[in-house]
Tab-separated table of C-alpha atoms (C1' of nucleotides) in Angstrom:
chain	number	residue	atom	x	y	z
A	1	MET	CA	0.000	0.000	0.000
A	2	SER	CA	2.971	2.313	0.507
A	3	LEU	CA	3.912	2.448	-3.163
A	4	ARG	CA	1.040	4.798	-3.805
A	5	TYR	CA	2.252	7.171	-1.122
A	6	ALA	CA	5.843	7.031	-2.219
A	7	LEU	CA	4.635	8.070	-5.683
A	8	LEU	CA	2.505	10.870	-4.294
A	9	ALA	CA	5.455	12.126	-2.251
A	10	LEU	CA	7.560	12.407	-5.390
A	11	LEU	CA	4.822	13.945	-7.495
A	12	ASN	CA	4.353	16.507	-4.751
A	13	VAL	CA	7.680	17.991	-5.799
A	14	GLU	CA	7.019	18.155	-9.511
A	15	PRO	CA	5.155	16.386	-12.344
A	16	MET	CA	6.916	13.325	-13.686
A	17	THR	CA	6.475	10.492	-16.134
A	18	GLY	CA	6.328	6.871	-15.036
A	19	TYR	CA	9.799	6.457	-16.423
A	20	ASP	CA	11.112	9.375	-14.373
A	21	LEU	CA	9.548	7.915	-11.264
A	22	HIS	CA	11.035	4.535	-11.928
A	23	LYS	CA	14.470	6.124	-12.188
A	24	VAL	CA	14.038	7.990	-8.929
A	25	PHE	CA	12.993	4.706	-7.340
A	26	GLU	CA	16.276	3.242	-8.434
A	27	SER	CA	18.244	5.975	-6.749
A	28	SER	CA	16.805	8.116	-3.962
A	29	VAL	CA	13.469	6.742	-2.737
A	30	GLY	CA	14.625	3.296	-3.709
A	31	HIS	CA	16.703	3.360	-0.556
A	32	VAL	CA	13.580	3.156	1.539
A	33	TRP	CA	11.091	1.764	-0.922
A	34	TYR	CA	11.892	-0.171	-4.048
A	35	ALA	CA	9.446	-0.628	-6.894
A	36	PRO	CA	9.910	-1.999	-10.410
A	37	ASP	CA	8.423	-0.113	-13.347
A	38	SER	CA	6.012	-2.963	-13.966
A	39	GLN	CA	4.392	-1.932	-10.731
A	40	ILE	CA	4.666	1.819	-11.197
A	41	TYR	CA	2.875	2.148	-14.523
A	42	PRO	CA	-0.309	0.292	-13.536
A	43	GLU	CA	-0.388	2.016	-10.161
A	44	LEU	CA	-0.247	5.431	-11.823
A	45	ARG	CA	-3.186	4.521	-14.017
A	46	LYS	CA	-5.147	3.276	-11.031
A	47	MET	CA	-4.359	6.487	-9.183
A	48	GLU	CA	-5.486	8.530	-12.153
A	49	ALA	CA	-8.771	6.590	-12.277
A	50	GLN	CA	-9.234	7.515	-8.630
A	51	GLY	CA	-8.453	11.155	-9.236
A	52	LEU	CA	-5.281	11.315	-7.150
A	53	VAL	CA	-3.114	12.278	-10.105
A	54	ARG	CA	-3.805	13.564	-13.568
A	55	GLY	CA	-1.749	12.629	-16.588
A	56	GLU	CA	-1.243	14.681	-19.691
A	57	ASP	CA	0.266	13.601	-22.971
A	58	ILE	CA	3.159	15.834	-23.832
A	59	PRO	CA	5.066	15.662	-27.104
A	60	TRP	CA	8.363	13.866	-27.172
A	61	GLY	CA	10.390	14.068	-30.386
A	62	LYS	CA	8.417	14.112	-33.608
A	63	LYS	CA	5.957	11.273	-33.444
A	64	ALA	CA	5.983	10.212	-29.837
A	65	THR	CA	4.319	11.480	-26.731
A	66	LYS	CA	4.938	10.736	-23.095
A	67	ARG	CA	2.541	10.877	-20.225
A	68	ARG	CA	3.442	13.198	-17.404
A	69	TYR	CA	1.510	12.926	-14.180
A	70	HIS	CA	0.900	15.700	-11.732
A	71	ILE	CA	-0.699	15.454	-8.356
A	72	THR	CA	-4.264	16.706	-7.842
A	73	PRO	CA	-5.648	18.389	-4.718
A	74	ALA	CA	-7.331	15.064	-3.929
A	75	GLY	CA	-3.932	13.412	-4.201
A	76	SER	CA	-2.295	15.906	-1.862
A	77	GLY	CA	-5.147	15.398	0.569
A	78	GLU	CA	-4.790	11.635	0.416
A	79	PHE	CA	-1.062	11.905	1.001
A	80	GLU	CA	-1.390	14.203	3.969
A	81	ALA	CA	-4.105	12.030	5.454
A	82	TRP	CA	-1.782	9.072	5.203
A	83	MET	CA	1.099	11.021	6.697
A	84	ASN	CA	-1.078	11.862	9.689
A	85	SER	CA	-2.500	8.387	10.161
A	86	PRO	CA	-0.797	5.922	12.482
A	87	LEU	CA	1.667	3.578	10.843
A	88	GLU	CA	0.609	-0.028	10.526
A	89	TYR	CA	3.220	-2.501	11.620
A	90	SER	CA	3.218	-5.743	9.751
A	91	ARG	CA	4.343	-8.873	11.457
A	92	VAL	CA	7.984	-9.839	11.537
A	93	ARG	CA	9.251	-11.782	8.583
A	94	ASP	CA	12.970	-11.875	8.720
A	95	PRO	CA	14.943	-14.424	6.695
A	96	ALA	CA	18.291	-13.515	8.265
A	97	HIS	CA	17.163	-14.029	11.840
A	98	LEU	CA	15.125	-17.077	10.944
A	99	ARG	CA	18.270	-18.591	9.619
A	100	ALA	CA	20.348	-17.462	12.561
A	101	ALA	CA	18.004	-19.315	14.896
A	102	TYR	CA	18.851	-22.557	13.103
A	103	LEU	CA	22.478	-21.879	12.300
A	104	GLU	CA	23.430	-25.117	14.011
A	105	TYR	CA	22.225	-26.931	10.885
A	106	ALA	CA	24.670	-25.088	8.651
A	107	ALA	CA	28.237	-26.199	8.191
A	108	PRO	CA	30.512	-23.965	10.278
A	109	GLU	CA	32.373	-22.580	7.255
A	110	SER	CA	29.046	-21.897	5.591
A	111	ALA	CA	27.747	-20.129	8.681
A	112	ARG	CA	30.873	-18.013	8.711
A	113	ALA	CA	30.482	-17.156	5.035
A	114	GLN	CA	26.875	-16.182	5.582
A	115	LEU	CA	27.702	-13.889	8.452
A	116	LYS	CA	30.428	-12.279	6.399
A	117	ALA	CA	27.975	-11.807	3.539
A	118	HIS	CA	25.570	-10.228	6.007
A	119	ILE	CA	28.258	-7.777	7.035
A	120	GLU	CA	29.193	-6.984	3.464
A	121	HIS	CA	25.586	-6.492	2.460
A	122	HIS	CA	24.999	-3.981	5.202
A	123	GLU	CA	28.313	-2.273	4.607
A	124	THR	CA	27.259	-1.675	1.023
A	125	LEU	CA	24.004	-0.164	2.232
A	126	LEU	CA	25.928	1.862	4.768
A	127	ARG	CA	28.141	3.345	2.080
A	128	GLN	CA	25.112	4.275	-0.023
A	129	TRP	CA	23.345	5.891	2.855
A	130	ASN	CA	26.362	7.810	4.060
A	131	GLN	CA	26.688	9.081	0.520
A	132	LYS	CA	23.057	10.215	0.705
A	133	ILE	CA	23.669	12.058	3.948
A	134	LEU	CA	26.572	13.814	2.283
A	135	GLU	CA	24.316	14.780	-0.620
A	136	ILE	CA	21.761	16.175	1.762
A	137	ASP	CA	24.371	18.221	3.590
A	138	THR	CA	26.067	19.537	0.476
A	139	ASP	CA	22.917	20.093	-1.584
A	140	THR	CA	23.917	17.745	-4.376
A	141	SER	CA	20.803	15.564	-4.312
A	142	THR	CA	18.704	16.473	-7.328
A	143	MET	CA	15.321	15.517	-5.892
A	144	LEU	CA	15.933	17.245	-2.588
A	145	THR	CA	17.299	20.385	-4.200
A	146	ARG	CA	14.184	20.646	-6.337
A	147	ARG	CA	12.002	19.997	-3.359
A	148	LEU	CA	13.764	22.662	-1.337
A	149	ALA	CA	13.384	25.156	-4.185
A	150	THR	CA	9.602	24.898	-3.863
A	151	LEU	CA	9.746	25.771	-0.181
A	152	PRO	CA	9.994	29.060	1.682
A	153	ALA	CA	13.394	29.511	3.284
A	154	ASP	CA	12.200	28.886	6.827
A	155	GLN	CA	10.925	25.422	5.965
A	156	ARG	CA	14.018	24.215	4.227
A	157	GLN	CA	15.827	23.389	7.411
A	158	ARG	CA	12.855	21.323	8.510
A	159	SER	CA	12.697	19.391	5.266
A	160	ARG	CA	16.408	18.737	5.291
A	161	ALA	CA	16.372	17.639	8.912
A	162	PHE	CA	13.751	14.954	8.340
A	163	LYS	CA	15.501	13.536	5.303
A	164	ARG	CA	18.656	13.315	7.336
A	165	PHE	CA	16.733	11.750	10.187
A	166	ALA	CA	15.401	8.981	7.931
A	167	TYR	CA	18.848	8.086	6.666
A	168	GLU	CA	20.356	8.234	10.122
A	169	GLY	CA	17.866	5.582	11.180
A	170	LEU	CA	18.796	3.328	8.318
A	171	ILE	CA	22.463	3.809	9.119
A	172	ALA	CA	21.944	2.979	12.778
A	173	ARG	CA	20.129	-0.166	11.808
A	174	ALA	CA	22.808	-1.266	9.354
A	175	GLU	CA	25.447	-0.691	12.021
A	176	ALA	CA	23.465	-2.801	14.458
A	177	GLU	CA	23.258	-5.595	11.877
A	178	ILE	CA	27.004	-5.474	11.323
A	179	ALA	CA	27.746	-5.528	15.047
A	180	TRP	CA	25.380	-8.467	15.444
A	181	ALA	CA	26.964	-10.459	12.622
A	182	ASN	CA	30.400	-9.771	14.108
A	183	SER	CA	29.261	-11.138	17.431
A	184	GLY	CA	28.072	-14.196	15.501
A	185	LEU	CA	31.527	-14.651	14.029
A	186	ARG	CA	33.010	-14.453	17.500
A	187	LEU	CA	30.478	-17.018	18.670
A	188	LEU	CA	31.577	-19.395	15.939
A	189	ASP	CA	35.177	-18.959	17.032
A	190	ASP	CA	34.433	-19.631	20.676
A	191	LEU	CA	32.099	-22.547	20.193
A	192	PRO	CA	33.750	-25.935	20.545
A	193	PRO	CA	33.955	-27.711	17.184
A	194	GLU	CA	31.188	-30.188	16.390
A	195	ALA	CA	31.628	-33.725	17.562
B	1	MET	CA	9.975	-18.959	0.069
B	2	SER	CA	11.102	-19.053	3.699
B	3	LEU	CA	7.809	-20.417	5.003
B	4	ARG	CA	8.710	-23.824	3.689
B	5	TYR	CA	12.008	-23.803	5.569
B	6	ALA	CA	10.497	-22.551	8.776
B	7	LEU	CA	8.083	-25.484	8.594
B	8	LEU	CA	10.874	-27.939	7.890
B	9	ALA	CA	12.853	-26.574	10.830
B	10	LEU	CA	9.941	-27.258	13.152
B	11	LEU	CA	9.159	-30.673	11.724
B	12	ASN	CA	12.806	-31.531	12.207
B	13	VAL	CA	12.115	-31.589	15.937
B	14	GLU	CA	9.013	-33.747	15.869
B	15	PRO	CA	5.969	-34.582	13.728
B	16	MET	CA	3.147	-32.093	13.964
B	17	THR	CA	-0.247	-31.308	12.501
B	18	GLY	CA	-0.927	-28.138	10.571
B	19	TYR	CA	-2.790	-26.857	13.563
B	20	ASP	CA	0.179	-27.474	15.843
B	21	LEU	CA	2.447	-25.678	13.445
B	22	HIS	CA	0.118	-22.729	13.218
B	23	LYS	CA	0.155	-22.462	17.003
B	24	VAL	CA	3.929	-22.557	17.126
B	25	PHE	CA	3.981	-19.831	14.507
B	26	GLU	CA	1.905	-17.691	16.825
B	27	SER	CA	4.395	-18.070	19.640
B	28	SER	CA	8.011	-19.069	19.060
B	29	VAL	CA	8.904	-19.023	15.366
B	30	GLY	CA	6.305	-16.324	14.879
B	31	HIS	CA	8.860	-13.950	16.359
B	32	VAL	CA	11.015	-14.282	13.296
B	33	TRP	CA	8.535	-15.527	10.737
B	34	TYR	CA	4.802	-15.136	10.869
B	35	ALA	CA	2.394	-17.240	8.845
B	36	PRO	CA	-1.383	-17.613	8.987
B	37	ASP	CA	-2.891	-21.105	8.910
B	38	SER	CA	-4.410	-20.354	5.515
B	39	GLN	CA	-0.872	-20.366	4.221
B	40	ILE	CA	0.378	-23.295	6.272
B	41	TYR	CA	-2.146	-25.934	5.239
B	42	PRO	CA	-1.701	-25.544	1.473
B	43	GLU	CA	2.060	-25.331	1.848
B	44	LEU	CA	2.138	-28.613	3.765
B	45	ARG	CA	0.179	-30.322	1.011
B	46	LYS	CA	2.490	-28.892	-1.609
B	47	MET	CA	5.494	-30.096	0.372
B	48	GLU	CA	3.955	-33.538	0.680
B	49	ALA	CA	3.387	-33.654	-3.074
B	50	GLN	CA	7.081	-32.877	-3.472
B	51	GLY	CA	8.106	-35.557	-1.001
B	52	LEU	CA	9.594	-33.238	1.613
B	53	VAL	CA	7.145	-34.309	4.297
B	54	ARG	CA	4.781	-37.213	4.693
B	55	GLY	CA	1.401	-36.950	6.394
B	56	GLU	CA	-0.438	-39.713	8.165
B	57	ASP	CA	-4.015	-39.687	9.386
B	58	ILE	CA	-4.112	-40.442	13.069
B	59	PRO	CA	-7.338	-40.961	15.046
B	60	TRP	CA	-8.665	-38.133	17.151
B	61	GLY	CA	-11.660	-38.844	19.376
B	62	LYS	CA	-14.228	-41.297	18.020
B	63	LYS	CA	-15.044	-40.256	14.492
B	64	ALA	CA	-12.364	-37.748	13.604
B	65	THR	CA	-8.820	-37.993	12.379
B	66	LYS	CA	-6.086	-35.424	12.125
B	67	ARG	CA	-3.167	-35.298	9.763
B	68	ARG	CA	0.267	-35.337	11.293
B	69	TYR	CA	3.242	-34.537	9.110
B	70	HIS	CA	6.743	-35.782	9.605
B	71	ILE	CA	9.811	-34.759	7.699
B	72	THR	CA	11.323	-37.117	5.115
B	73	PRO	CA	15.024	-37.590	4.332
B	74	ALA	CA	14.408	-35.511	1.209
B	75	GLY	CA	12.945	-32.812	3.438
B	76	SER	CA	15.942	-32.846	5.769
B	77	GLY	CA	18.221	-32.657	2.763
B	78	GLU	CA	16.313	-29.722	1.318
B	79	PHE	CA	16.465	-27.917	4.634
B	80	GLU	CA	20.174	-28.427	5.067
B	81	ALA	CA	20.832	-27.369	1.507
B	82	TRP	CA	18.941	-24.160	2.185
B	83	MET	CA	20.796	-23.598	5.431
B	84	ASN	CA	24.090	-23.858	3.573
B	85	SER	CA	23.068	-21.669	0.649
B	86	PRO	CA	23.758	-17.931	0.718
B	87	LEU	CA	20.924	-15.778	1.956
B	88	GLU	CA	19.107	-13.702	-0.621
B	89	TYR	CA	18.593	-10.114	0.368
B	90	SER	CA	15.444	-8.526	-0.915
B	91	ARG	CA	15.357	-4.848	-1.581
B	92	VAL	CA	14.500	-2.399	1.147
B	93	ARG	CA	10.850	-1.716	1.702
B	94	ASP	CA	10.438	0.130	4.906
B	95	PRO	CA	7.227	2.026	5.676
B	96	ALA	CA	8.598	3.597	8.863
B	97	HIS	CA	11.635	5.138	7.218
B	98	LEU	CA	9.692	6.085	4.118
B	99	ARG	CA	7.413	8.052	6.341
B	100	ALA	CA	10.257	9.536	8.331
B	101	ALA	CA	11.742	10.946	5.134
B	102	TYR	CA	8.554	12.936	4.584
B	103	LEU	CA	7.686	13.725	8.170
B	104	GLU	CA	7.557	17.410	7.302
B	105	TYR	CA	4.127	16.754	5.761
B	106	ALA	CA	2.721	15.445	9.025
B	107	ALA	CA	1.327	17.728	11.685
B	108	PRO	CA	3.911	18.081	14.484
B	109	GLU	CA	1.664	16.456	17.102
B	110	SER	CA	0.962	13.648	14.698
B	111	ALA	CA	4.652	13.161	14.024
B	112	ARG	CA	5.271	13.028	17.740
B	113	ALA	CA	2.486	10.489	18.233
B	114	GLN	CA	3.881	8.328	15.466
B	115	LEU	CA	7.361	8.334	16.921
B	116	LYS	CA	5.950	7.420	20.304
B	117	ALA	CA	3.978	4.602	18.705
B	118	HIS	CA	7.179	3.456	17.039
B	119	ILE	CA	8.868	3.315	20.417
B	120	GLU	CA	5.973	1.485	22.022
B	121	HIS	CA	5.805	-1.009	19.202
B	122	HIS	CA	9.446	-1.894	19.551
B	123	GLU	CA	9.277	-1.936	23.303
B	124	THR	CA	6.548	-4.535	23.076
B	125	LEU	CA	8.723	-6.605	20.800
B	126	LEU	CA	11.647	-6.069	23.125
B	127	ARG	CA	9.685	-7.432	26.079
B	128	GLN	CA	8.654	-10.506	24.078
B	129	TRP	CA	12.162	-11.186	22.952
B	130	ASN	CA	13.713	-10.689	26.347
B	131	GLN	CA	11.136	-13.150	27.630
B	132	LYS	CA	12.289	-15.587	24.958
B	133	ILE	CA	15.917	-15.191	25.992
B	134	LEU	CA	14.883	-15.940	29.536
B	135	GLU	CA	13.065	-19.067	28.356
B	136	ILE	CA	16.143	-20.191	26.489
B	137	ASP	CA	18.354	-19.660	29.532
B	138	THR	CA	15.979	-21.333	31.968
B	139	ASP	CA	14.855	-24.151	29.707
B	140	THR	CA	11.192	-23.220	29.803
B	141	SER	CA	10.646	-22.983	26.069
B	142	THR	CA	8.700	-26.039	24.985
B	143	MET	CA	9.952	-26.204	21.432
B	144	LEU	CA	13.574	-25.693	22.382
B	145	THR	CA	13.433	-28.180	25.239
B	146	ARG	CA	12.066	-30.812	22.874
B	147	ARG	CA	14.674	-29.931	20.334
B	148	LEU	CA	17.465	-30.208	22.880
B	149	ALA	CA	16.163	-33.579	24.048
B	150	THR	CA	16.805	-34.989	20.568
B	151	LEU	CA	20.430	-33.873	20.659
B	152	PRO	CA	23.546	-35.374	22.211
B	153	ALA	CA	24.710	-33.388	25.217
B	154	ASP	CA	27.695	-31.831	23.461
B	155	GLN	CA	25.512	-30.225	20.837
B	156	ARG	CA	23.011	-28.663	23.182
B	157	GLN	CA	25.210	-25.723	24.011
B	158	ARG	CA	25.616	-25.044	20.328
B	159	SER	CA	21.896	-25.169	19.653
B	160	ARG	CA	21.120	-22.959	22.590
B	161	ALA	CA	23.801	-20.451	21.637
B	162	PHE	CA	22.397	-19.903	18.142
B	163	LYS	CA	18.848	-19.447	19.385
B	164	ARG	CA	20.124	-16.861	21.789
B	165	PHE	CA	22.158	-15.250	19.053
B	166	ALA	CA	19.082	-14.832	16.855
B	167	TYR	CA	17.093	-13.152	19.592
B	168	GLU	CA	20.010	-10.952	20.583
B	169	GLY	CA	20.040	-9.623	17.042
B	170	LEU	CA	16.367	-8.819	17.142
B	171	ILE	CA	16.812	-7.112	20.476
B	172	ALA	CA	19.713	-5.013	19.228
B	173	ARG	CA	17.637	-3.936	16.273
B	174	ALA	CA	14.639	-3.009	18.388
B	175	GLU	CA	16.896	-0.986	20.662
B	176	ALA	CA	18.316	0.828	17.653
B	177	GLU	CA	14.785	1.635	16.484
B	178	ILE	CA	13.874	3.009	19.877
B	179	ALA	CA	17.000	5.132	20.076
B	180	TRP	CA	16.288	6.446	16.597
B	181	ALA	CA	12.693	7.359	17.392
B	182	ASN	CA	13.860	9.124	20.533
B	183	SER	CA	16.297	11.175	18.510
B	184	GLY	CA	13.343	12.025	16.289
B	185	LEU	CA	11.381	13.280	19.266
B	186	ARG	CA	14.333	15.442	20.255
B	187	LEU	CA	14.489	16.743	16.702
B	188	LEU	CA	10.856	17.787	16.893
B	189	ASP	CA	11.541	19.634	20.115
B	190	ASP	CA	14.528	21.487	18.727
B	191	LEU	CA	13.058	22.369	15.369
B	192	PRO	CA	11.595	25.856	15.183
B	193	PRO	CA	7.803	25.741	14.915
B	194	GLU	CA	6.320	25.978	11.441
B	195	ALA	CA	5.682	29.415	10.033
C	1	DC	C1'	24.239	7.765	-41.432
C	2	DA	C1'	24.393	3.758	-38.864
C	3	DC	C1'	23.939	1.986	-34.477
C	4	DA	C1'	23.849	1.544	-29.665
C	5	DA	C1'	22.012	3.323	-25.563
C	6	DA	C1'	18.548	5.532	-23.360
C	7	DT	C1'	13.705	6.780	-22.965
C	8	DA	C1'	8.963	5.437	-22.497
C	9	DC	C1'	5.567	2.246	-21.814
C	10	DC	C1'	3.367	-2.084	-21.579
C	11	DT	C1'	1.942	-7.237	-20.582
C	12	DA	C1'	1.833	-11.798	-18.623
C	13	DT	C1'	2.561	-15.231	-15.192
C	14	DG	C1'	3.084	-16.925	-10.782
C	15	DG	C1'	4.107	-16.728	-5.919
C	16	DA	C1'	3.406	-14.800	-1.375
C	17	DC	C1'	0.465	-12.855	1.815
C	18	DA	C1'	-3.704	-10.591	4.071
C	19	DT	C1'	-8.230	-11.099	5.183
C	20	DA	C1'	-12.223	-13.203	5.994
C	21	DG	C1'	-14.720	-16.418	5.969
C	22	DT	C1'	-16.774	-21.882	6.509
C	23	DT	C1'	-17.342	-26.625	8.400
C	24	DA	C1'	-17.119	-30.104	11.835
C	25	DG	C1'	-15.751	-32.808	15.653
C	26	DT	C1'	-13.915	-32.759	20.683
C	27	DG	C1'	-13.833	-32.106	25.575
C	28	DG	C1'	-15.106	-29.942	29.699
C	29	DG	C1'	-18.211	-27.575	32.500
C	30	DT	C1'	-23.127	-26.714	34.278
D	1	DA	C1'	-28.636	-32.308	27.858
D	2	DC	C1'	-26.717	-28.332	26.466
D	3	DC	C1'	-23.326	-24.888	25.645
D	4	DC	C1'	-18.953	-23.225	24.456
D	5	DA	C1'	-14.240	-22.902	23.764
D	6	DC	C1'	-10.889	-25.345	21.497
D	7	DT	C1'	-9.044	-28.298	17.951
D	8	DA	C1'	-8.606	-29.238	13.128
D	9	DA	C1'	-8.756	-28.142	8.486
D	10	DC	C1'	-10.086	-25.872	4.448
D	11	DT	C1'	-11.602	-22.151	0.828
D	12	DA	C1'	-11.950	-17.937	-1.623
D	13	DT	C1'	-10.742	-13.339	-2.978
D	14	DG	C1'	-7.734	-9.806	-3.779
D	15	DT	C1'	-3.423	-7.209	-3.463
D	16	DC	C1'	1.290	-6.865	-3.738
D	17	DC	C1'	5.375	-8.051	-5.714
D	18	DA	C1'	9.030	-10.608	-8.514
D	19	DT	C1'	10.434	-11.918	-12.821
D	20	DA	C1'	10.743	-11.801	-17.400
D	21	DG	C1'	9.671	-10.653	-21.176
D	22	DG	C1'	7.931	-7.155	-25.324
D	23	DT	C1'	7.648	-2.751	-28.515
D	24	DA	C1'	8.640	1.687	-30.344
D	25	DT	C1'	10.784	5.995	-30.427
D	26	DT	C1'	14.550	9.153	-29.515
D	27	DT	C1'	19.094	10.810	-28.761
D	28	DG	C1'	23.957	10.726	-28.682
D	29	DT	C1'	28.383	8.893	-30.641
D	30	DG	C1'	31.464	7.530	-33.899
DNA sequence: CACAAATACCTATGGACATAGTTAGTGGGT
DNA sequence: ACCCACTAACTATGTCCATAGGTATTTGTG
C-alpha cells in the first residue's frame, strides 16, 4: 500500500512520467522503498482513475508522446491524510534471523560465510546511505534540491532535517546488523567444534 | 519462500499437525517468521506432493482424524541445503523510514504520536524477545526443550547459543529503532515551529 | 548515417500474503 | 442435555510483488 504514497510524495515535488519515477525509485526513494516499473505504470493509471493524479500527454520528439503525471488536490489530501495516520506494523518476517536461529544446521564454514555476507551487504548499504547524507548536507541531491526550491526559506531546514533523520535511522540499523553479525563470528570462534 | 524452511525446521524436531504448526507460529517461530494457517495448510500439502514431508491420518476422538506430518530424508536434505546456501537479500521496503523521510508533511503532534507509537511497538517486541531469551536460559521454552532432548549433550550448548544469538540480534535492532525514534522526538523539540 | 544506448511504456505469469470467511468434531463444565 | 471454547482443516478473494519478457521511439556517438 505504501507504493502509492511514495509516488505521491515524489509527485508533490514536480510532475513526472512513469519512467522518471522509476528512475528515482532506483536511486533516492529506492533506498527506503523499491518498486519496479512494472508496478509503477499500472499504479499510476489506477491512481489517475481515482483522481489522485492527472496525466497529460506531452510531445516527445516528432511522433511520440509521453505521459506526465501531476498530483491533484485530492492526491495531496490523500497523502497528507496518510502522513497523519498511524503507521501499521506488519508482522515480523525476517529471513536472516530465521536462519540465525537454526544456524546449528549449517556447516561452520558456511555459517561463517553467511555472516560475512551479512556484514558486506549492510556495509554496502551503509556506504550508499552515508553518501546520501553527504548529498543532503552539500545540496547535491537532485530531488531534494528541487524539493527545497519549492519551499519558503524557513521550511528548508525542517525538510532537510527529516531527510537526514530517515537516513540516520537506516544507518543505525545497518550498524546494528554489522555488530550483530560480528558477534556471531566471534560465537563461531568460541564454540567448541562439532563432535 | 522461507515459510517452507520454517516449517521444515519445526518438523525436524518432531511430527506435527498443521494446527500445531500454526500455534507454534503464533508463539516461538512467529517472532522471526509469521504465517497464517491459511498459508500453512496448502504449503504442507504442496510439500507432501514434493516428497519433503509425509502426512499420516491419526485418530482423534471417536469419528475424527487429524493429519500429522513428519519430515522425510528428502525434506531434511532440502532444509540443510537451504541452510548452507547464501541468503538472498530482498530490496528495502520500509514504511517507517519512508514516512520519516517525509515527516515534514505530518502535523507536528501527529509526528510526535507516530514516533511514540514506534517506540511502544518496539518496546513490546523487546519485552517478548527478552522473555524468549529468559526461556532459552531457563529451559522453559517447549519447542527448544524438545529440540534439545533430541540432541547429544555436546551439541546442546551449540543449539542454545544460536537461538540466543538470533534473539540478541532482534533485540539489538529493536533498541536501535527506539533510540532512533527518541532522537526524532528530540528533533521535533529542537526544530523551530512551522511558520 | 548507422547503431547503440537511453527513454517510455506495456503485458503476462506466478508466488506470497492478508483477510475473511466456513465446516465439523472434541472435551469440559453446568 | 446443552453450551462453548478449542481443535482441526479448508476455501476464496484480492493485493502486492518478482520476474521476465515485449515494442517503439529518440538521442547521442562515432
